[in-house]
GROMACS .gro file of N, CA, C and O in nm:
model
  508
    1MET      N    1   0.531  -1.007  -2.042
    1MET     CA    2   0.592  -0.975  -1.914
    1MET      C    3   0.511  -1.047  -1.805
    1MET      O    4   0.388  -1.039  -1.803
    2ASP      N    5   0.579  -1.116  -1.715
    2ASP     CA    6   0.507  -1.185  -1.608
    2ASP      C    7   0.464  -1.087  -1.498
    2ASP      O    8   0.504  -0.970  -1.499
    3GLU      N    9   0.383  -1.135  -1.404
    3GLU     CA   10   0.327  -1.048  -1.301
    3GLU      C   11   0.435  -0.982  -1.214
    3GLU      O   12   0.427  -0.864  -1.183
    4THR      N   13   0.535  -1.057  -1.175
    4THR     CA   14   0.642  -1.002  -1.091
    4THR      C   15   0.718  -0.892  -1.165
    4THR      O   16   0.745  -0.786  -1.108
    5SER      N   17   0.748  -0.913  -1.291
    5SER     CA   18   0.817  -0.810  -1.370
    5SER      C   19   0.730  -0.687  -1.387
    5SER      O   20   0.779  -0.573  -1.379
    6ARG      N   21   0.600  -0.707  -1.409
    6ARG     CA   22   0.508  -0.593  -1.423
    6ARG      C   23   0.501  -0.513  -1.294
    6ARG      O   24   0.501  -0.390  -1.295
    7THR      N   25   0.500  -0.582  -1.180
    7THR     CA   26   0.497  -0.516  -1.050
    7THR      C   27   0.625  -0.436  -1.028
    7THR      O   28   0.621  -0.319  -0.988
    8ARG      N   29   0.738  -0.496  -1.055
    8ARG     CA   30   0.867  -0.427  -1.040
    8ARG      C   31   0.871  -0.302  -1.129
    8ARG      O   32   0.913  -0.195  -1.086
    9SER      N   33   0.825  -0.314  -1.251
    9SER     CA   34   0.823  -0.199  -1.343
    9SER      C   35   0.732  -0.088  -1.292
    9SER      O   36   0.766   0.031  -1.303
   10ALA      N   37   0.617  -0.124  -1.235
   10ALA     CA   38   0.524  -0.024  -1.181
   10ALA      C   39   0.588   0.052  -1.064
   10ALA      O   40   0.572   0.173  -1.053
   11VAL      N   41   0.661  -0.017  -0.980
   11VAL     CA   42   0.726   0.048  -0.866
   11VAL      C   43   0.836   0.142  -0.915
   11VAL      O   44   0.848   0.255  -0.866
   12HIS      N   45   0.915   0.098  -1.011
   12HIS     CA   46   1.017   0.187  -1.067
   12HIS      C   47   0.951   0.311  -1.129
   12HIS      O   48   0.998   0.424  -1.107
   13ALA      N   49   0.843   0.292  -1.203
   13ALA     CA   50   0.772   0.405  -1.265
   13ALA      C   51   0.716   0.499  -1.159
   13ALA      O   52   0.718   0.622  -1.176
   14TYR      N   53   0.667   0.443  -1.048
   14TYR     CA   54   0.613   0.524  -0.938
   14TYR      C   55   0.716   0.627  -0.891
   14TYR      O   56   0.688   0.745  -0.883
   15PHE      N   57   0.837   0.580  -0.863
   15PHE     CA   58   0.940   0.670  -0.811
   15PHE      C   59   0.996   0.763  -0.919
   15PHE      O   60   1.025   0.880  -0.891
   16GLU      N   61   1.008   0.715  -1.041
   16GLU     CA   62   1.056   0.802  -1.149
   16GLU      C   63   0.957   0.916  -1.175
   16GLU      O   64   0.997   1.032  -1.189
   17ARG      N   65   0.829   0.885  -1.181
   17ARG     CA   66   0.729   0.986  -1.213
   17ARG      C   67   0.705   1.084  -1.100
   17ARG      O   68   0.686   1.203  -1.124
   18VAL      N   69   0.705   1.036  -0.977
   18VAL     CA   70   0.684   1.129  -0.865
   18VAL      C   71   0.805   1.221  -0.852
   18VAL      O   72   0.789   1.339  -0.821
   19GLU      N   73   0.922   1.172  -0.876
   19GLU     CA   74   1.042   1.257  -0.867
   19GLU      C   75   1.040   1.366  -0.976
   19GLU      O   76   1.082   1.478  -0.952
   20ARG      N   77   0.990   1.333  -1.094
   20ARG     CA   78   0.978   1.432  -1.203
   20ARG      C   79   0.856   1.523  -1.185
   20ARG      O   80   0.838   1.617  -1.262
   21ARG      N   81   0.772   1.489  -1.088
   21ARG     CA   82   0.645   1.561  -1.066
   21ARG      C   83   0.557   1.550  -1.191
   21ARG      O   84   0.486   1.642  -1.228
   22ASP      N   85   0.562   1.432  -1.254
   22ASP     CA   86   0.479   1.401  -1.370
   22ASP      C   87   0.346   1.348  -1.317
   22ASP      O   88   0.324   1.228  -1.309
   23TRP      N   89   0.258   1.440  -1.277
   23TRP     CA   90   0.136   1.401  -1.207
   23TRP      C   91   0.041   1.320  -1.295
   23TRP      O   92  -0.026   1.229  -1.247
   24GLU      N   93   0.036   1.350  -1.423
   24GLU     CA   94  -0.051   1.273  -1.512
   24GLU      C   95   0.000   1.129  -1.525
   24GLU      O   96  -0.076   1.035  -1.513
   25GLY      N   97   0.129   1.115  -1.551
   25GLY     CA   98   0.188   0.982  -1.561
   25GLY      C   99   0.183   0.907  -1.429
   25GLY      O  100   0.160   0.786  -1.425
   26PHE      N  101   0.204   0.978  -1.319
   26PHE     CA  102   0.197   0.919  -1.185
   26PHE      C  103   0.056   0.866  -1.161
   26PHE      O  104   0.039   0.752  -1.119
   27GLY      N  105  -0.044   0.946  -1.191
   27GLY     CA  106  -0.182   0.905  -1.169
   27GLY      C  107  -0.222   0.784  -1.252
   27GLY      O  108  -0.307   0.705  -1.209
   28ALA      N  109  -0.162   0.766  -1.368
   28ALA     CA  110  -0.195   0.653  -1.454
   28ALA      C  111  -0.155   0.518  -1.392
   28ALA      O  112  -0.200   0.413  -1.437
   29LEU      N  113  -0.073   0.521  -1.289
   29LEU     CA  114  -0.026   0.398  -1.225
   29LEU      C  115  -0.126   0.340  -1.125
   29LEU      O  116  -0.110   0.226  -1.081
   30PHE      N  117  -0.231   0.417  -1.086
   30PHE     CA  118  -0.316   0.380  -0.974
   30PHE      C  119  -0.455   0.334  -1.013
   30PHE      O  120  -0.516   0.389  -1.106
   31ALA      N  121  -0.506   0.241  -0.935
   31ALA     CA  122  -0.647   0.206  -0.942
   31ALA      C  123  -0.727   0.323  -0.884
   31ALA      O  124  -0.676   0.397  -0.800
   32GLU      N  125  -0.848   0.343  -0.930
   32GLU     CA  126  -0.932   0.453  -0.881
   32GLU      C  127  -0.950   0.447  -0.730
   32GLU      O  128  -0.957   0.549  -0.663
   33ASP      N  129  -0.957   0.325  -0.675
   33ASP     CA  130  -0.982   0.307  -0.531
   33ASP      C  131  -0.855   0.279  -0.452
   33ASP      O  132  -0.859   0.216  -0.346
   34VAL      N  133  -0.741   0.327  -0.501
   34VAL     CA  134  -0.614   0.306  -0.431
   34VAL      C  135  -0.625   0.352  -0.286
   34VAL      O  136  -0.696   0.449  -0.255
   35VAL      N  137  -0.557   0.282  -0.197
   35VAL     CA  138  -0.551   0.317  -0.055
   35VAL      C  139  -0.405   0.337  -0.019
   35VAL      O  140  -0.321   0.252  -0.048
   36TYR      N  141  -0.376   0.451   0.044
   36TYR     CA  142  -0.240   0.485   0.088
   36TYR      C  143  -0.244   0.498   0.240
   36TYR      O  144  -0.329   0.569   0.294
   37GLU      N  145  -0.151   0.431   0.309
   37GLU     CA  146  -0.147   0.435   0.455
   37GLU      C  147  -0.007   0.467   0.504
   37GLU      O  148   0.092   0.423   0.445
   38MET      N  149  -0.002   0.544   0.614
   38MET     CA  150   0.121   0.571   0.686
   38MET      C  151   0.097   0.528   0.831
   38MET      O  152   0.037   0.602   0.909
   39PRO      N  153   0.137   0.405   0.868
   39PRO     CA  154   0.109   0.354   1.002
   39PRO      C  155   0.163   0.440   1.116
   39PRO      O  156   0.099   0.450   1.220
   40GLN      N  157   0.279   0.503   1.099
   40GLN     CA  158   0.337   0.578   1.208
   40GLN      C  159   0.253   0.700   1.246
   40GLN      O  160   0.246   0.737   1.363
   41SER      N  161   0.188   0.762   1.150
   41SER     CA  162   0.103   0.878   1.181
   41SER      C  163  -0.045   0.839   1.181
   41SER      O  164  -0.131   0.923   1.206
   42ARG      N  165  -0.072   0.712   1.153
   42ARG     CA  166  -0.209   0.658   1.150
   42ARG      C  167  -0.298   0.737   1.053
   42ARG      O  168  -0.412   0.768   1.082
   43GLU      N  169  -0.245   0.765   0.934
   43GLU     CA  170  -0.321   0.834   0.830
   43GLU      C  171  -0.351   0.738   0.715
   43GLU      O  172  -0.268   0.654   0.681
   44ARG      N  173  -0.469   0.755   0.658
   44ARG     CA  174  -0.510   0.675   0.542
   44ARG      C  175  -0.575   0.769   0.440
   44ARG      O  176  -0.656   0.853   0.475
   45ILE      N  177  -0.537   0.753   0.316
   45ILE     CA  178  -0.596   0.829   0.207
   45ILE      C  179  -0.663   0.730   0.113
   45ILE      O  180  -0.600   0.631   0.072
   46ARG      N  181  -0.787   0.759   0.077
   46ARG     CA  182  -0.861   0.669  -0.012
   46ARG      C  183  -0.889   0.739  -0.144
   46ARG      O  184  -0.940   0.849  -0.146
   47GLY      N  185  -0.855   0.672  -0.252
   47GLY     CA  186  -0.888   0.720  -0.385
   47GLY      C  187  -0.773   0.790  -0.455
   47GLY      O  188  -0.690   0.857  -0.393
   48LYS      N  189  -0.771   0.771  -0.587
   48LYS     CA  190  -0.663   0.827  -0.669
   48LYS      C  191  -0.658   0.979  -0.662
   48LYS      O  192  -0.551   1.037  -0.647
   49ALA      N  193  -0.771   1.046  -0.672
   49ALA     CA  194  -0.771   1.193  -0.674
   49ALA      C  195  -0.711   1.250  -0.545
   49ALA      O  196  -0.629   1.342  -0.549
   50ALA      N  197  -0.752   1.195  -0.431
   50ALA     CA  198  -0.700   1.244  -0.303
   50ALA      C  199  -0.551   1.214  -0.289
   50ALA      O  200  -0.475   1.297  -0.238
   51TYR      N  201  -0.508   1.096  -0.335
   51TYR     CA  202  -0.366   1.062  -0.323
   51TYR      C  203  -0.280   1.152  -0.413
   51TYR      O  204  -0.172   1.196  -0.374
   52LEU      N  205  -0.328   1.182  -0.532
   52LEU     CA  206  -0.254   1.274  -0.619
   52LEU      C  207  -0.246   1.413  -0.557
   52LEU      O  208  -0.141   1.477  -0.558
   53GLN      N  209  -0.356   1.459  -0.501
   53GLN     CA  210  -0.357   1.591  -0.437
   53GLN      C  211  -0.261   1.594  -0.319
   53GLN      O  212  -0.187   1.690  -0.299
   54PHE      N  213  -0.259   1.487  -0.240
   54PHE     CA  214  -0.168   1.475  -0.126
   54PHE      C  215  -0.023   1.493  -0.172
   54PHE      O  216   0.054   1.567  -0.111
   55ASN      N  217   0.016   1.428  -0.280
   55ASN     CA  218   0.152   1.439  -0.330
   55ASN      C  219   0.181   1.576  -0.389
   55ASN      O  220   0.289   1.631  -0.367
   56ARG      N  221   0.087   1.632  -0.463
   56ARG     CA  222   0.107   1.766  -0.520
   56ARG      C  223   0.127   1.870  -0.411
   56ARG      O  224   0.204   1.964  -0.427
   57GLU      N  225   0.053   1.855  -0.300
   57GLU     CA  226   0.054   1.955  -0.194
   57GLU      C  227   0.157   1.929  -0.086
   57GLU      O  228   0.172   2.009   0.006
   58TYR      N  229   0.230   1.817  -0.094
   58TYR     CA  230   0.323   1.784   0.013
   58TYR      C  231   0.427   1.895   0.026
   58TYR      O  232   0.489   1.935  -0.072
   59PRO      N  233   0.448   1.946   0.147
   59PRO     CA  234   0.536   2.063   0.165
   59PRO      C  235   0.684   2.031   0.148
   59PRO      O  236   0.728   1.918   0.167
   60GLY      N  237   0.759   2.133   0.114
   60GLY     CA  238   0.904   2.122   0.108
   60GLY      C  239   0.955   2.076  -0.027
   60GLY      O  240   0.880   2.034  -0.115
   61ASP      N  241   1.085   2.082  -0.041
   61ASP     CA  242   1.154   2.039  -0.162
   61ASP      C  243   1.196   1.894  -0.141
   61ASP      O  244   1.313   1.864  -0.118
   62TRP      N  245   1.100   1.802  -0.149
   62TRP     CA  246   1.124   1.662  -0.117
   62TRP      C  247   1.165   1.583  -0.242
   62TRP      O  248   1.124   1.615  -0.353
   63HIS      N  249   1.246   1.481  -0.217
   63HIS     CA  250   1.294   1.395  -0.325
   63HIS      C  251   1.299   1.252  -0.275
   63HIS      O  252   1.336   1.226  -0.160
   64LEU      N  253   1.260   1.160  -0.362
   64LEU     CA  254   1.261   1.017  -0.330
   64LEU      C  255   1.349   0.945  -0.430
   64LEU      O  256   1.329   0.957  -0.551
   65GLN      N  257   1.446   0.871  -0.378
   65GLN     CA  258   1.534   0.792  -0.465
   65GLN      C  259   1.518   0.645  -0.428
   65GLN      O  260   1.537   0.606  -0.313
   66LEU      N  261   1.484   0.566  -0.526
   66LEU     CA  262   1.466   0.423  -0.506
   66LEU      C  263   1.602   0.356  -0.493
   66LEU      O  264   1.689   0.372  -0.579
   67ARG      N  265   1.619   0.282  -0.385
   67ARG     CA  266   1.745   0.209  -0.365
   67ARG      C  267   1.732   0.064  -0.408
   67ARG      O  268   1.824   0.008  -0.466
   68ARG      N  269   1.618   0.001  -0.375
   68ARG     CA  270   1.602  -0.141  -0.405
   68ARG      C  271   1.455  -0.177  -0.410
   68ARG      O  272   1.375  -0.124  -0.333
   69VAL      N  273   1.420  -0.268  -0.500
   69VAL     CA  274   1.284  -0.322  -0.509
   69VAL      C  275   1.292  -0.473  -0.503
   69VAL      O  276   1.374  -0.535  -0.571
   70VAL      N  277   1.206  -0.532  -0.423
   70VAL     CA  278   1.188  -0.677  -0.419
   70VAL      C  279   1.042  -0.702  -0.452
   70VAL      O  280   0.953  -0.647  -0.387
   71ALA      N  281   1.018  -0.780  -0.556
   71ALA     CA  282   0.881  -0.804  -0.600
   71ALA      C  283   0.853  -0.954  -0.609
   71ALA      O  284   0.942  -1.033  -0.638
   72ASP      N  285   0.727  -0.989  -0.583
   72ASP     CA  286   0.680  -1.126  -0.597
   72ASP      C  287   0.534  -1.120  -0.637
   72ASP      O  288   0.450  -1.074  -0.559
   73GLY      N  289   0.504  -1.161  -0.756
   73GLY     CA  290   0.367  -1.153  -0.805
   73GLY      C  291   0.320  -1.009  -0.805
   73GLY      O  292   0.389  -0.921  -0.854
   74GLY      N  293   0.206  -0.984  -0.745
   74GLY     CA  294   0.148  -0.850  -0.740
   74GLY      C  295   0.187  -0.769  -0.618
   74GLY      O  296   0.122  -0.669  -0.587
   75HIS      N  297   0.293  -0.811  -0.548
   75HIS     CA  298   0.338  -0.741  -0.428
   75HIS      C  299   0.484  -0.699  -0.444
   75HIS      O  300   0.562  -0.768  -0.508
   76ALA      N  301   0.518  -0.586  -0.381
   76ALA     CA  302   0.658  -0.540  -0.386
   76ALA      C  303   0.690  -0.460  -0.260
   76ALA      O  304   0.601  -0.401  -0.198
   77ALA      N  305   0.818  -0.460  -0.226
   77ALA     CA  306   0.870  -0.375  -0.119
   77ALA      C  307   0.982  -0.291  -0.179
   77ALA      O  308   1.061  -0.340  -0.260
   78ALA      N  309   0.987  -0.164  -0.139
   78ALA     CA  310   1.089  -0.074  -0.190
   78ALA      C  311   1.161  -0.007  -0.074
   78ALA      O  312   1.099   0.038   0.021
   79TRP      N  313   1.293  -0.002  -0.084
   79TRP     CA  314   1.376   0.072   0.010
   79TRP      C  315   1.403   0.206  -0.056
   79TRP      O  316   1.452   0.213  -0.169
   80VAL      N  317   1.371   0.314   0.015
   80VAL     CA  318   1.373   0.447  -0.043
   80VAL      C  319   1.459   0.542   0.041
   80VAL      O  320   1.453   0.540   0.163
   81ASP      N  321   1.534   0.625  -0.029
   81ASP     CA  322   1.609   0.734   0.032
   81ASP      C  323   1.522   0.859   0.014
   81ASP      O  324   1.501   0.904  -0.099
   82ALA      N  325   1.469   0.912   0.123
   82ALA     CA  326   1.383   1.030   0.120
   82ALA      C  327   1.461   1.150   0.172
   82ALA      O  328   1.524   1.143   0.277
   83ARG      N  329   1.453   1.260   0.098
   83ARG     CA  330   1.525   1.382   0.137
   83ARG      C  331   1.434   1.502   0.127
   83ARG      O  332   1.358   1.516   0.032
   84VAL      N  333   1.444   1.587   0.229
   84VAL     CA  334   1.379   1.718   0.227
   84VAL      C  335   1.489   1.816   0.265
   84VAL      O  336   1.536   1.815   0.379
   85GLY      N  337   1.531   1.896   0.169
   85GLY     CA  338   1.646   1.985   0.193
   85GLY      C  339   1.767   1.901   0.228
   85GLY      O  340   1.801   1.807   0.158
   86ALA      N  341   1.830   1.931   0.341
   86ALA     CA  342   1.949   1.858   0.385
   86ALA      C  343   1.914   1.735   0.469
   86ALA      O  344   2.002   1.655   0.500
   87GLU      N  345   1.787   1.720   0.507
   87GLU     CA  346   1.747   1.607   0.591
   87GLU      C  347   1.729   1.481   0.507
   87GLU      O  348   1.674   1.485   0.397
   88HIS      N  349   1.776   1.370   0.561
   88HIS     CA  350   1.768   1.240   0.494
   88HIS      C  351   1.702   1.139   0.586
   88HIS      O  352   1.726   1.139   0.707
   89GLN      N  353   1.620   1.053   0.529
   89GLN     CA  354   1.558   0.945   0.604
   89GLN      C  355   1.536   0.828   0.510
   89GLN      O  356   1.503   0.847   0.393
   90ASP      N  357   1.555   0.707   0.562
   90ASP     CA  358   1.521   0.588   0.486
   90ASP      C  359   1.376   0.552   0.513
   90ASP      O  360   1.326   0.575   0.623
   91ALA      N  361   1.311   0.495   0.414
   91ALA     CA  362   1.174   0.450   0.429
   91ALA      C  363   1.159   0.317   0.357
   91ALA      O  364   1.239   0.283   0.270
   92CYS      N  365   1.057   0.244   0.395
   92CYS     CA  366   1.021   0.120   0.329
   92CYS      C  367   0.876   0.134   0.284
   92CYS      O  368   0.789   0.171   0.364
   93VAL      N  369   0.851   0.107   0.158
   93VAL     CA  370   0.718   0.123   0.102
   93VAL      C  371   0.672  -0.011   0.046
   93VAL      O  372   0.745  -0.074  -0.032
   94TRP      N  373   0.553  -0.054   0.087
   94TRP     CA  374   0.494  -0.178   0.039
   94TRP      C  375   0.389  -0.145  -0.066
   94TRP      O  376   0.311  -0.051  -0.048
   95PHE      N  377   0.385  -0.222  -0.171
   95PHE     CA  378   0.290  -0.202  -0.281
   95PHE      C  379   0.211  -0.329  -0.307
   95PHE      O  380   0.265  -0.439  -0.299
   96GLU      N  381   0.084  -0.311  -0.340
   96GLU     CA  382   0.000  -0.420  -0.390
   96GLU      C  383  -0.059  -0.373  -0.522
   96GLU      O  384  -0.105  -0.260  -0.532
   97LEU      N  385  -0.057  -0.460  -0.621
   97LEU     CA  386  -0.114  -0.427  -0.751
   97LEU      C  387  -0.241  -0.508  -0.775
   97LEU      O  388  -0.254  -0.622  -0.728
   98SER      N  389  -0.332  -0.447  -0.849
   98SER     CA  390  -0.457  -0.514  -0.886
   98SER      C  391  -0.429  -0.614  -0.998
   98SER      O  392  -0.320  -0.616  -1.056
   99GLY      N  393  -0.529  -0.694  -1.031
   99GLY     CA  394  -0.518  -0.787  -1.142
   99GLY      C  395  -0.495  -0.717  -1.275
   99GLY      O  396  -0.445  -0.777  -1.370
  100GLN      N  397  -0.531  -0.589  -1.283
  100GLN     CA  398  -0.509  -0.510  -1.405
  100GLN      C  399  -0.371  -0.445  -1.407
  100GLN      O  400  -0.340  -0.369  -1.500
  101GLY      N  401  -0.288  -0.471  -1.306
  101GLY     CA  402  -0.153  -0.416  -1.303
  101GLY      C  403  -0.144  -0.274  -1.250
  101GLY      O  404  -0.042  -0.209  -1.267
  102LEU      N  405  -0.251  -0.226  -1.186
  102LEU     CA  406  -0.250  -0.092  -1.128
  102LEU      C  407  -0.221  -0.099  -0.979
  102LEU      O  408  -0.261  -0.196  -0.912
  103ILE      N  409  -0.155   0.001  -0.927
  103ILE     CA  410  -0.125   0.005  -0.784
  103ILE      C  411  -0.255   0.028  -0.707
  103ILE      O  412  -0.325   0.125  -0.731
  104SER      N  413  -0.286  -0.064  -0.617
  104SER     CA  414  -0.413  -0.057  -0.543
  104SER      C  415  -0.395  -0.028  -0.395
  104SER      O  416  -0.490   0.013  -0.328
  105ARG      N  417  -0.275  -0.050  -0.343
  105ARG     CA  418  -0.249  -0.024  -0.201
  105ARG      C  419  -0.102   0.010  -0.183
  105ARG      O  420  -0.015  -0.054  -0.241
  106ILE      N  421  -0.078   0.112  -0.099
  106ILE     CA  422   0.058   0.155  -0.067
  106ILE      C  423   0.063   0.172   0.085
  106ILE      O  424  -0.022   0.239   0.142
  107ILE      N  425   0.164   0.112   0.146
  107ILE     CA  426   0.185   0.131   0.290
  107ILE      C  427   0.327   0.184   0.305
  107ILE      O  428   0.424   0.120   0.267
  108ASP      N  429   0.335   0.305   0.359
  108ASP     CA  430   0.459   0.381   0.367
  108ASP      C  431   0.510   0.378   0.511
  108ASP      O  432   0.449   0.439   0.599
  109TYR      N  433   0.620   0.307   0.536
  109TYR     CA  434   0.676   0.295   0.671
  109TYR      C  435   0.795   0.389   0.688
  109TYR      O  436   0.889   0.386   0.609
  110TRP      N  437   0.788   0.469   0.793
  110TRP     CA  438   0.896   0.560   0.828
  110TRP      C  439   0.956   0.514   0.960
  110TRP      O  440   0.889   0.445   1.038
  111PRO      N  441   1.081   0.550   0.990
  111PRO     CA  442   1.152   0.496   1.106
  111PRO      C  443   1.088   0.524   1.241
  111PRO      O  444   1.100   0.444   1.332
  112GLU      N  445   1.021   0.638   1.257
  112GLU     CA  446   0.966   0.672   1.388
  112GLU      C  447   0.823   0.723   1.374
  112GLU      O  448   0.791   0.790   1.277
  113PRO      N  449   0.739   0.696   1.475
  113PRO     CA  450   0.605   0.753   1.472
  113PRO      C  451   0.612   0.906   1.485
  113PRO      O  452   0.704   0.960   1.544
  114TYR      N  453   0.514   0.972   1.427
  114TYR     CA  454   0.509   1.117   1.438
  114TYR      C  455   0.365   1.163   1.418
  114TYR      O  456   0.284   1.091   1.361
  115ASP      N  457   0.335   1.280   1.468
  115ASP     CA  458   0.206   1.340   1.444
  115ASP      C  459   0.210   1.408   1.307
  115ASP      O  460   0.309   1.471   1.272
  116PRO      N  461   0.102   1.396   1.231
  116PRO     CA  462   0.103   1.456   1.098
  116PRO      C  463   0.102   1.608   1.107
  116PRO      O  464   0.048   1.665   1.202
  117PRO      N  465   0.161   1.673   1.009
  117PRO     CA  466   0.156   1.818   1.007
  117PRO      C  467   0.015   1.866   0.976
  117PRO      O  468  -0.063   1.794   0.914
  118PRO      N  469  -0.020   1.985   1.019
  118PRO     CA  470  -0.153   2.037   0.991
  118PRO      C  471  -0.171   2.068   0.843
  118PRO      O  472  -0.073   2.088   0.771
  119GLY      N  473  -0.297   2.071   0.800
  119GLY     CA  474  -0.327   2.116   0.666
  119GLY      C  475  -0.369   2.008   0.569
  119GLY      O  476  -0.401   2.037   0.455
  120ARG      N  477  -0.371   1.883   0.612
  120ARG     CA  478  -0.417   1.779   0.521
  120ARG      C  479  -0.534   1.698   0.578
  120ARG      O  480  -0.566   1.591   0.528
  121GLU      N  481  -0.596   1.752   0.679
  121GLU     CA  482  -0.708   1.684   0.743
  121GLU      C  483  -0.820   1.653   0.644
  121GLU      O  484  -0.893   1.555   0.660
  122HIS      N  485  -0.835   1.736   0.542
  122HIS     CA  486  -0.941   1.718   0.442
  122HIS      C  487  -0.916   1.600   0.350
  122HIS      O  488  -1.003   1.560   0.275
  123LEU      N  489  -0.796   1.540   0.357
  123LEU     CA  490  -0.761   1.429   0.269
  123LEU      C  491  -0.748   1.296   0.341
  123LEU      O  492  -0.749   1.192   0.275
  124VAL      N  493  -0.733   1.298   0.472
  124VAL     CA  494  -0.699   1.173   0.542
  124VAL      C  495  -0.801   1.140   0.650
  124VAL      O  496  -0.876   1.227   0.697
  125GLU      N  497  -0.800   1.015   0.689
  125GLU     CA  498  -0.872   0.973   0.810
  125GLU      C  499  -0.768   0.916   0.905
  125GLU      O  500  -0.671   0.854   0.862
  126ARG      N  501  -0.781   0.941   1.032
  126ARG     CA  502  -0.685   0.890   1.133
  126ARG      C  503  -0.741   0.762   1.192
  126ARG      O  504  -0.860   0.745   1.209
  127TRP      N  505  -0.652   0.668   1.226
  127TRP     CA  506  -0.696   0.547   1.295
  127TRP      C  507  -0.609   0.522   1.414
  127TRP      O  508  -0.509   0.583   1.434
   0.00000   0.00000   0.00000
């Protein structure tokens, strides 16, 4: 499998596993030093353990459906349908993979800036 195909497969696995809440399988996709950023709220999470905890603790009955992936080498962009209850929002997520094929960076873009909800200060740094 070439690098672009491996990247595309990793992104598909990311959304399949998080939707199933398969935390062990989800965690296997990441480099130990993965960095997750949300520019609109200026939050950054460093490390696999913190990122897994962030997803496990995320409030609400949320669901992510992958609409499209575009990959090139170790980089990919995903168009995502995000739902919490009856609310729907589109998002764009950028991925970078390490030379070992693990996700090393995620940048999650949402349509509008917002202040983060309380309760996750112990996991993030603001910039």
